[in-house]
C-alpha cells in the first residue's frame, strides 16, 4: 500500500483519471480523502512499483510541469507579468519538444525528463510508503528541476532576442514611413545566398552604386543593419519591392516582409526574365 498526498483536490482527480486511463492490472487505488490516494499493489512488488512510478512520472509531466516552469520563470528570473510568462513558457516548450535546438547542450547525458523522474522514483517508492507529491518534487527531483531551469534560461534568451528584433523592425518600419521615396520601384532578385538590385527599368544596380544611396544615419544606429540588402532598401524607401525568389521563408526576406509589409510582393524566380551580368 502506498499513500500519495496532493496539495489540491483537482490534482487528485486528474491523477485518478490518469490511473483509470492506464488501467494497469499491477495495482489498484482508492481514496477516502479529497487529497489522498491509496494505491494497492496487486502483483509482484517490483513490477507494481515500476507501474506506479510510470503513472506518477506521467502525472508530473502532464499536470505539474507547466506550474514548475512558471515558478522558475517568476521565482528565479523575476518575470512577473503574466503575458511575458506565457510567452517564455511557450518558448520553453519549443526547446523541451525539440522544435528549437538546445545550443547550450544542457542535457549532456541525453536522459529524457521522464527518465530523470523515474530515476528518482524507483529507489524511493516502496510498499507502506506515505508521501507528499509536492515535497517529492521539491526535494528529490533536483536533476529534473535543473533541466527545466536550463530550458527556461534558453527560452528567456530567445525571448530577449525576439523583443530586440521586434524593436529593430519597428525602428526600421518607422524610418521607412518617414523617409522620402528615392526609387518608386525596386526589383530584387534572390539567388541564394545573394541578392541583386534592379531599378524600375530593370537595369542592374551594382553594389558600389547601392552604397552611395545608404543613409549615413543608419550606419550609426546602435543595432546592426545589413549593408548589402536591408540598408539600401530602407534608404531608398521604395513604394513597391518585387522580390523574385523560390525561398520566401529565407530569414532576410522575412525581415524585409516585416519591415516593408504591403510594399513587398513576392514573385517566383522564373518571373524575372531579364539577363544580367554581375560586376
PDB file of C-alpha atoms in Angstrom, residues 26-251:
ATOM      1  CA  UNK A  26      -0.454  -4.420 -11.371  1.00  0.00           C
ATOM      2  CA  UNK A  27      -2.146  -2.067  -8.917  1.00  0.00           C
ATOM      3  CA  UNK A  28      -5.499  -0.610  -7.858  1.00  0.00           C
ATOM      4  CA  UNK A  29      -6.358   2.560  -5.996  1.00  0.00           C
ATOM      5  CA  UNK A  30      -8.929   4.163  -3.750  1.00  0.00           C
ATOM      6  CA  UNK A  31      -9.369   7.475  -1.985  1.00  0.00           C
ATOM      7  CA  UNK A  32     -11.261   8.273   1.183  1.00  0.00           C
ATOM      8  CA  UNK A  33      -9.920  11.805   1.396  1.00  0.00           C
ATOM      9  CA  UNK A  34     -10.094  14.700  -1.052  1.00  0.00           C
ATOM     10  CA  UNK A  35      -6.308  14.859  -1.257  1.00  0.00           C
ATOM     11  CA  UNK A  36      -5.041  11.339  -0.608  1.00  0.00           C
ATOM     12  CA  UNK A  37      -4.837   8.390  -3.000  1.00  0.00           C
ATOM     13  CA  UNK A  38      -4.153   4.926  -1.630  1.00  0.00           C
ATOM     14  CA  UNK A  39      -2.569   2.513  -4.102  1.00  0.00           C
ATOM     15  CA  UNK A  40      -2.664  -1.254  -3.529  1.00  0.00           C
ATOM     16  CA  UNK A  41      -0.066  -3.373  -5.300  1.00  0.00           C
ATOM     17  CA  UNK A  42      -1.754  -6.382  -6.886  1.00  0.00           C
ATOM     18  CA  UNK A  43       1.187  -8.493  -8.094  1.00  0.00           C
ATOM     19  CA  UNK A  44       4.956  -8.782  -7.826  1.00  0.00           C
ATOM     20  CA  UNK A  45       6.032  -5.798  -5.775  1.00  0.00           C
ATOM     21  CA  UNK A  46       8.879  -4.705  -8.068  1.00  0.00           C
ATOM     22  CA  UNK A  47       6.722  -4.674 -11.182  1.00  0.00           C
ATOM     23  CA  UNK A  48       3.890  -2.989  -9.342  1.00  0.00           C
ATOM     24  CA  UNK A  49       6.162  -0.240  -8.013  1.00  0.00           C
ATOM     25  CA  UNK A  50       7.550   0.381 -11.517  1.00  0.00           C
ATOM     26  CA  UNK A  51       3.997   0.711 -12.855  1.00  0.00           C
ATOM     27  CA  UNK A  52       3.114   3.198 -10.106  1.00  0.00           C
ATOM     28  CA  UNK A  53       6.297   5.131 -10.823  1.00  0.00           C
ATOM     29  CA  UNK A  54       5.421   5.406 -14.523  1.00  0.00           C
ATOM     30  CA  UNK A  55       1.979   6.776 -13.678  1.00  0.00           C
ATOM     31  CA  UNK A  56       3.365   9.297 -11.173  1.00  0.00           C
ATOM     32  CA  UNK A  57       6.005  10.398 -13.705  1.00  0.00           C
ATOM     33  CA  UNK A  58       3.344  10.946 -16.358  1.00  0.00           C
ATOM     34  CA  UNK A  59       1.277  12.961 -13.896  1.00  0.00           C
ATOM     35  CA  UNK A  60       4.231  15.235 -13.095  1.00  0.00           C
ATOM     36  CA  UNK A  61       4.978  15.774 -16.779  1.00  0.00           C
ATOM     37  CA  UNK A  62       1.384  16.387 -17.835  1.00  0.00           C
ATOM     38  CA  UNK A  63      -0.078  18.280 -14.889  1.00  0.00           C
ATOM     39  CA  UNK A  64       2.773  19.741 -12.833  1.00  0.00           C
ATOM     40  CA  UNK A  65       5.480  20.674 -15.329  1.00  0.00           C
ATOM     41  CA  UNK A  66       3.938  23.925 -16.541  1.00  0.00           C
ATOM     42  CA  UNK A  67       3.468  25.078 -12.952  1.00  0.00           C
ATOM     43  CA  UNK A  68       7.106  24.246 -12.221  1.00  0.00           C
ATOM     44  CA  UNK A  69       8.255  26.143 -15.310  1.00  0.00           C
ATOM     45  CA  UNK A  70       6.175  29.189 -14.355  1.00  0.00           C
ATOM     46  CA  UNK A  71       7.574  29.026 -10.828  1.00  0.00           C
ATOM     47  CA  UNK A  72      11.111  29.125 -12.239  1.00  0.00           C
ATOM     48  CA  UNK A  73      10.211  31.954 -14.638  1.00  0.00           C
ATOM     49  CA  UNK A  74       8.821  34.117 -11.818  1.00  0.00           C
ATOM     50  CA  UNK A  75      10.771  32.911  -8.778  1.00  0.00           C
ATOM     51  CA  UNK A  76      14.248  32.542 -10.286  1.00  0.00           C
ATOM     52  CA  UNK A  77      14.184  35.024 -13.158  1.00  0.00           C
ATOM     53  CA  UNK A  78      11.626  37.513 -11.767  1.00  0.00           C
ATOM     54  CA  UNK A  79       9.330  37.727 -14.777  1.00  0.00           C
ATOM     55  CA  UNK A  80       6.037  38.552 -13.085  1.00  0.00           C
ATOM     56  CA  UNK A  81       3.993  39.905 -15.979  1.00  0.00           C
ATOM     57  CA  UNK A  82       1.503  37.204 -16.980  1.00  0.00           C
ATOM     58  CA  UNK A  83       1.788  37.866 -20.716  1.00  0.00           C
ATOM     59  CA  UNK A  84       5.592  37.676 -20.568  1.00  0.00           C
ATOM     60  CA  UNK A  85       5.390  34.479 -18.517  1.00  0.00           C
ATOM     61  CA  UNK A  86       3.179  32.828 -21.109  1.00  0.00           C
ATOM     62  CA  UNK A  87       5.462  33.831 -23.986  1.00  0.00           C
ATOM     63  CA  UNK A  88       8.522  32.462 -22.158  1.00  0.00           C
ATOM     64  CA  UNK A  89       6.602  29.304 -21.242  1.00  0.00           C
ATOM     65  CA  UNK A  90       5.713  28.755 -24.898  1.00  0.00           C
ATOM     66  CA  UNK A  91       9.355  29.224 -25.906  1.00  0.00           C
ATOM     67  CA  UNK A  92      10.466  26.806 -23.159  1.00  0.00           C
ATOM     68  CA  UNK A  93       8.103  24.193 -24.605  1.00  0.00           C
ATOM     69  CA  UNK A  94       9.624  24.681 -28.045  1.00  0.00           C
ATOM     70  CA  UNK A  95      13.004  23.708 -26.569  1.00  0.00           C
ATOM     71  CA  UNK A  96      11.570  20.864 -24.481  1.00  0.00           C
ATOM     72  CA  UNK A  97       9.781  19.438 -27.516  1.00  0.00           C
ATOM     73  CA  UNK A  98      12.870  19.709 -29.712  1.00  0.00           C
ATOM     74  CA  UNK A  99      11.402  22.326 -32.045  1.00  0.00           C
ATOM     75  CA  UNK A 100      14.335  24.621 -31.189  1.00  0.00           C
ATOM     76  CA  UNK A 101      17.929  23.492 -30.888  1.00  0.00           C
ATOM     77  CA  UNK A 102      19.476  23.332 -27.416  1.00  0.00           C
ATOM     78  CA  UNK A 103      22.635  25.239 -28.375  1.00  0.00           C
ATOM     79  CA  UNK A 104      24.000  25.028 -24.815  1.00  0.00           C
ATOM     80  CA  UNK A 105      23.600  21.242 -24.634  1.00  0.00           C
ATOM     81  CA  UNK A 106      22.166  21.377 -21.125  1.00  0.00           C
ATOM     82  CA  UNK A 107      21.067  17.726 -21.209  1.00  0.00           C
ATOM     83  CA  UNK A 108      24.547  16.275 -21.703  1.00  0.00           C
ATOM     84  CA  UNK A 109      23.589  12.773 -20.605  1.00  0.00           C
ATOM     85  CA  UNK A 110      20.706  12.684 -23.049  1.00  0.00           C
ATOM     86  CA  UNK A 111      18.169  11.487 -20.474  1.00  0.00           C
ATOM     87  CA  UNK A 112      14.548  12.357 -21.082  1.00  0.00           C
ATOM     88  CA  UNK A 113      12.588  14.231 -18.433  1.00  0.00           C
ATOM     89  CA  UNK A 114      10.605  11.056 -17.748  1.00  0.00           C
ATOM     90  CA  UNK A 115      13.831   9.107 -17.226  1.00  0.00           C
ATOM     91  CA  UNK A 116      15.088  11.691 -14.718  1.00  0.00           C
ATOM     92  CA  UNK A 117      11.837  11.424 -12.766  1.00  0.00           C
ATOM     93  CA  UNK A 118      11.866   7.621 -12.903  1.00  0.00           C
ATOM     94  CA  UNK A 119      15.461   7.550 -11.632  1.00  0.00           C
ATOM     95  CA  UNK A 120      14.276   9.364  -8.523  1.00  0.00           C
ATOM     96  CA  UNK A 121      11.007   7.455  -8.100  1.00  0.00           C
ATOM     97  CA  UNK A 122      12.160   3.837  -8.454  1.00  0.00           C
ATOM     98  CA  UNK A 123      14.544   3.757  -5.453  1.00  0.00           C
ATOM     99  CA  UNK A 124      12.121   5.894  -3.436  1.00  0.00           C
ATOM    100  CA  UNK A 125       8.839   4.014  -3.808  1.00  0.00           C
ATOM    101  CA  UNK A 126       8.188   1.058  -1.510  1.00  0.00           C
ATOM    102  CA  UNK A 127       5.219  -0.722  -0.036  1.00  0.00           C
ATOM    103  CA  UNK A 128       3.899   1.043   3.087  1.00  0.00           C
ATOM    104  CA  UNK A 129       5.174   4.464   1.998  1.00  0.00           C
ATOM    105  CA  UNK A 130       3.196   7.678   2.529  1.00  0.00           C
ATOM    106  CA  UNK A 131       4.470  10.854   0.896  1.00  0.00           C
ATOM    107  CA  UNK A 132       3.522  14.283  -0.392  1.00  0.00           C
ATOM    108  CA  UNK A 133       3.943  14.564  -4.153  1.00  0.00           C
ATOM    109  CA  UNK A 134       4.792  18.280  -3.936  1.00  0.00           C
ATOM    110  CA  UNK A 135       7.525  17.585  -1.364  1.00  0.00           C
ATOM    111  CA  UNK A 136       8.890  14.755  -3.509  1.00  0.00           C
ATOM    112  CA  UNK A 137       9.155  17.098  -6.496  1.00  0.00           C
ATOM    113  CA  UNK A 138      10.794  19.832  -4.401  1.00  0.00           C
ATOM    114  CA  UNK A 139      13.368  17.729  -2.587  1.00  0.00           C
ATOM    115  CA  UNK A 140      14.065  14.673  -4.764  1.00  0.00           C
ATOM    116  CA  UNK A 141      13.850  15.879  -8.361  1.00  0.00           C
ATOM    117  CA  UNK A 142      16.848  18.205  -8.438  1.00  0.00           C
ATOM    118  CA  UNK A 143      18.247  16.971 -11.824  1.00  0.00           C
ATOM    119  CA  UNK A 144      14.798  17.322 -13.394  1.00  0.00           C
ATOM    120  CA  UNK A 145      14.267  20.830 -11.953  1.00  0.00           C
ATOM    121  CA  UNK A 146      17.764  21.839 -13.084  1.00  0.00           C
ATOM    122  CA  UNK A 147      16.923  20.683 -16.605  1.00  0.00           C
ATOM    123  CA  UNK A 148      13.709  22.722 -16.574  1.00  0.00           C
ATOM    124  CA  UNK A 149      15.696  25.756 -15.348  1.00  0.00           C
ATOM    125  CA  UNK A 150      18.136  25.255 -18.201  1.00  0.00           C
ATOM    126  CA  UNK A 151      15.322  25.322 -20.760  1.00  0.00           C
ATOM    127  CA  UNK A 152      13.753  28.373 -19.111  1.00  0.00           C
ATOM    128  CA  UNK A 153      17.121  30.134 -19.446  1.00  0.00           C
ATOM    129  CA  UNK A 154      17.216  29.279 -23.138  1.00  0.00           C
ATOM    130  CA  UNK A 155      13.634  30.483 -23.516  1.00  0.00           C
ATOM    131  CA  UNK A 156      14.418  33.805 -21.801  1.00  0.00           C
ATOM    132  CA  UNK A 157      17.452  34.350 -24.041  1.00  0.00           C
ATOM    133  CA  UNK A 158      15.233  33.679 -27.057  1.00  0.00           C
ATOM    134  CA  UNK A 159      12.520  35.952 -25.670  1.00  0.00           C
ATOM    135  CA  UNK A 160      15.013  38.813 -25.245  1.00  0.00           C
ATOM    136  CA  UNK A 161      16.295  38.310 -28.784  1.00  0.00           C
ATOM    137  CA  UNK A 162      12.759  38.367 -30.162  1.00  0.00           C
ATOM    138  CA  UNK A 163      11.995  41.546 -28.212  1.00  0.00           C
ATOM    139  CA  UNK A 164      15.149  43.171 -29.590  1.00  0.00           C
ATOM    140  CA  UNK A 165      14.238  42.015 -33.075  1.00  0.00           C
ATOM    141  CA  UNK A 166      10.724  43.477 -32.804  1.00  0.00           C
ATOM    142  CA  UNK A 167      12.195  46.785 -31.596  1.00  0.00           C
ATOM    143  CA  UNK A 168      14.641  46.726 -34.515  1.00  0.00           C
ATOM    144  CA  UNK A 169      11.868  46.025 -37.047  1.00  0.00           C
ATOM    145  CA  UNK A 170       9.663  48.782 -35.628  1.00  0.00           C
ATOM    146  CA  UNK A 171      12.553  51.250 -35.786  1.00  0.00           C
ATOM    147  CA  UNK A 172      13.085  50.494 -39.486  1.00  0.00           C
ATOM    148  CA  UNK A 173       9.356  50.494 -40.185  1.00  0.00           C
ATOM    149  CA  UNK A 174       9.031  53.978 -38.677  1.00  0.00           C
ATOM    150  CA  UNK A 175      12.092  55.137 -40.588  1.00  0.00           C
ATOM    151  CA  UNK A 176      10.689  53.931 -43.918  1.00  0.00           C
ATOM    152  CA  UNK A 177       7.330  55.588 -43.187  1.00  0.00           C
ATOM    153  CA  UNK A 178       9.020  58.977 -42.671  1.00  0.00           C
ATOM    154  CA  UNK A 179      11.659  58.580 -45.381  1.00  0.00           C
ATOM    155  CA  UNK A 180      11.214  60.285 -48.767  1.00  0.00           C
ATOM    156  CA  UNK A 181      10.954  57.718 -51.547  1.00  0.00           C
ATOM    157  CA  UNK A 182      14.098  57.700 -53.661  1.00  0.00           C
ATOM    158  CA  UNK A 183      13.075  54.951 -56.082  1.00  0.00           C
ATOM    159  CA  UNK A 184       9.434  54.192 -56.732  1.00  0.00           C
ATOM    160  CA  UNK A 185      10.084  50.549 -57.596  1.00  0.00           C
ATOM    161  CA  UNK A 186      12.874  48.104 -56.784  1.00  0.00           C
ATOM    162  CA  UNK A 187      13.240  44.675 -58.358  1.00  0.00           C
ATOM    163  CA  UNK A 188      15.147  42.362 -56.018  1.00  0.00           C
ATOM    164  CA  UNK A 189      16.416  39.062 -57.395  1.00  0.00           C
ATOM    165  CA  UNK A 190      17.243  36.411 -54.827  1.00  0.00           C
ATOM    166  CA  UNK A 191      19.797  33.835 -55.896  1.00  0.00           C
ATOM    167  CA  UNK A 192      20.826  32.296 -52.576  1.00  0.00           C
ATOM    168  CA  UNK A 193      22.770  33.393 -50.780  1.00  0.00           C
ATOM    169  CA  UNK A 194      22.940  36.687 -52.716  1.00  0.00           C
ATOM    170  CA  UNK A 195      20.504  39.453 -53.652  1.00  0.00           C
ATOM    171  CA  UNK A 196      20.709  41.594 -56.801  1.00  0.00           C
ATOM    172  CA  UNK A 197      19.112  45.022 -57.209  1.00  0.00           C
ATOM    173  CA  UNK A 198      17.397  46.352 -60.326  1.00  0.00           C
ATOM    174  CA  UNK A 199      15.725  49.707 -60.805  1.00  0.00           C
ATOM    175  CA  UNK A 200      12.271  50.381 -62.229  1.00  0.00           C
ATOM    176  CA  UNK A 201      13.575  49.928 -65.799  1.00  0.00           C
ATOM    177  CA  UNK A 202      15.172  46.590 -64.851  1.00  0.00           C
ATOM    178  CA  UNK A 203      18.690  47.999 -65.016  1.00  0.00           C
ATOM    179  CA  UNK A 204      21.122  46.142 -62.786  1.00  0.00           C
ATOM    180  CA  UNK A 205      22.473  48.297 -59.952  1.00  0.00           C
ATOM    181  CA  UNK A 206      25.953  47.244 -58.755  1.00  0.00           C
ATOM    182  CA  UNK A 207      26.826  47.152 -55.063  1.00  0.00           C
ATOM    183  CA  UNK A 208      29.181  50.112 -55.361  1.00  0.00           C
ATOM    184  CA  UNK A 209      26.315  52.309 -56.566  1.00  0.00           C
ATOM    185  CA  UNK A 210      23.940  50.966 -53.903  1.00  0.00           C
ATOM    186  CA  UNK A 211      26.346  52.015 -51.146  1.00  0.00           C
ATOM    187  CA  UNK A 212      26.067  55.609 -52.326  1.00  0.00           C
ATOM    188  CA  UNK A 213      22.329  55.546 -51.585  1.00  0.00           C
ATOM    189  CA  UNK A 214      22.702  54.358 -47.994  1.00  0.00           C
ATOM    190  CA  UNK A 215      21.726  56.982 -45.426  1.00  0.00           C
ATOM    191  CA  UNK A 216      24.709  57.523 -43.123  1.00  0.00           C
ATOM    192  CA  UNK A 217      22.358  57.799 -40.146  1.00  0.00           C
ATOM    193  CA  UNK A 218      21.605  54.091 -40.483  1.00  0.00           C
ATOM    194  CA  UNK A 219      25.276  53.224 -40.091  1.00  0.00           C
ATOM    195  CA  UNK A 220      25.348  54.979 -36.718  1.00  0.00           C
ATOM    196  CA  UNK A 221      22.367  53.102 -35.318  1.00  0.00           C
ATOM    197  CA  UNK A 222      23.098  51.013 -32.160  1.00  0.00           C
ATOM    198  CA  UNK A 223      21.653  47.920 -33.878  1.00  0.00           C
ATOM    199  CA  UNK A 224      23.492  46.310 -36.773  1.00  0.00           C
ATOM    200  CA  UNK A 225      21.766  46.835 -40.129  1.00  0.00           C
ATOM    201  CA  UNK A 226      22.815  44.668 -43.055  1.00  0.00           C
ATOM    202  CA  UNK A 227      24.611  46.928 -45.534  1.00  0.00           C
ATOM    203  CA  UNK A 228      24.059  44.819 -48.653  1.00  0.00           C
ATOM    204  CA  UNK A 229      20.264  44.460 -48.702  1.00  0.00           C
ATOM    205  CA  UNK A 230      18.419  45.998 -45.774  1.00  0.00           C
ATOM    206  CA  UNK A 231      20.238  49.347 -45.507  1.00  0.00           C
ATOM    207  CA  UNK A 232      19.939  50.155 -49.238  1.00  0.00           C
ATOM    208  CA  UNK A 233      16.248  49.228 -49.324  1.00  0.00           C
ATOM    209  CA  UNK A 234      15.417  51.219 -46.211  1.00  0.00           C
ATOM    210  CA  UNK A 235      17.354  54.198 -47.556  1.00  0.00           C
ATOM    211  CA  UNK A 236      15.597  54.026 -50.932  1.00  0.00           C
ATOM    212  CA  UNK A 237      12.191  53.582 -49.231  1.00  0.00           C
ATOM    213  CA  UNK A 238      10.518  52.318 -52.431  1.00  0.00           C
ATOM    214  CA  UNK A 239       6.760  52.235 -52.757  1.00  0.00           C
ATOM    215  CA  UNK A 240       6.898  48.730 -54.230  1.00  0.00           C
ATOM    216  CA  UNK A 241       9.518  45.984 -53.957  1.00  0.00           C
ATOM    217  CA  UNK A 242       9.225  42.997 -56.264  1.00  0.00           C
ATOM    218  CA  UNK A 243      11.165  40.049 -54.852  1.00  0.00           C
ATOM    219  CA  UNK A 244      11.952  37.206 -57.239  1.00  0.00           C
ATOM    220  CA  UNK A 245      12.663  34.108 -55.176  1.00  0.00           C
ATOM    221  CA  UNK A 246      11.899  30.436 -54.698  1.00  0.00           C
ATOM    222  CA  UNK A 247      12.674  30.657 -50.968  1.00  0.00           C
ATOM    223  CA  UNK A 248      10.227  33.156 -49.412  1.00  0.00           C
ATOM    224  CA  UNK A 249      10.997  31.765 -45.928  1.00  0.00           C
ATOM    225  CA  UNK A 250      14.606  33.000 -46.110  1.00  0.00           C
ATOM    226  CA  UNK A 251      15.499  34.922 -42.925  1.00  0.00           C
TER     227      UNK A 251
END
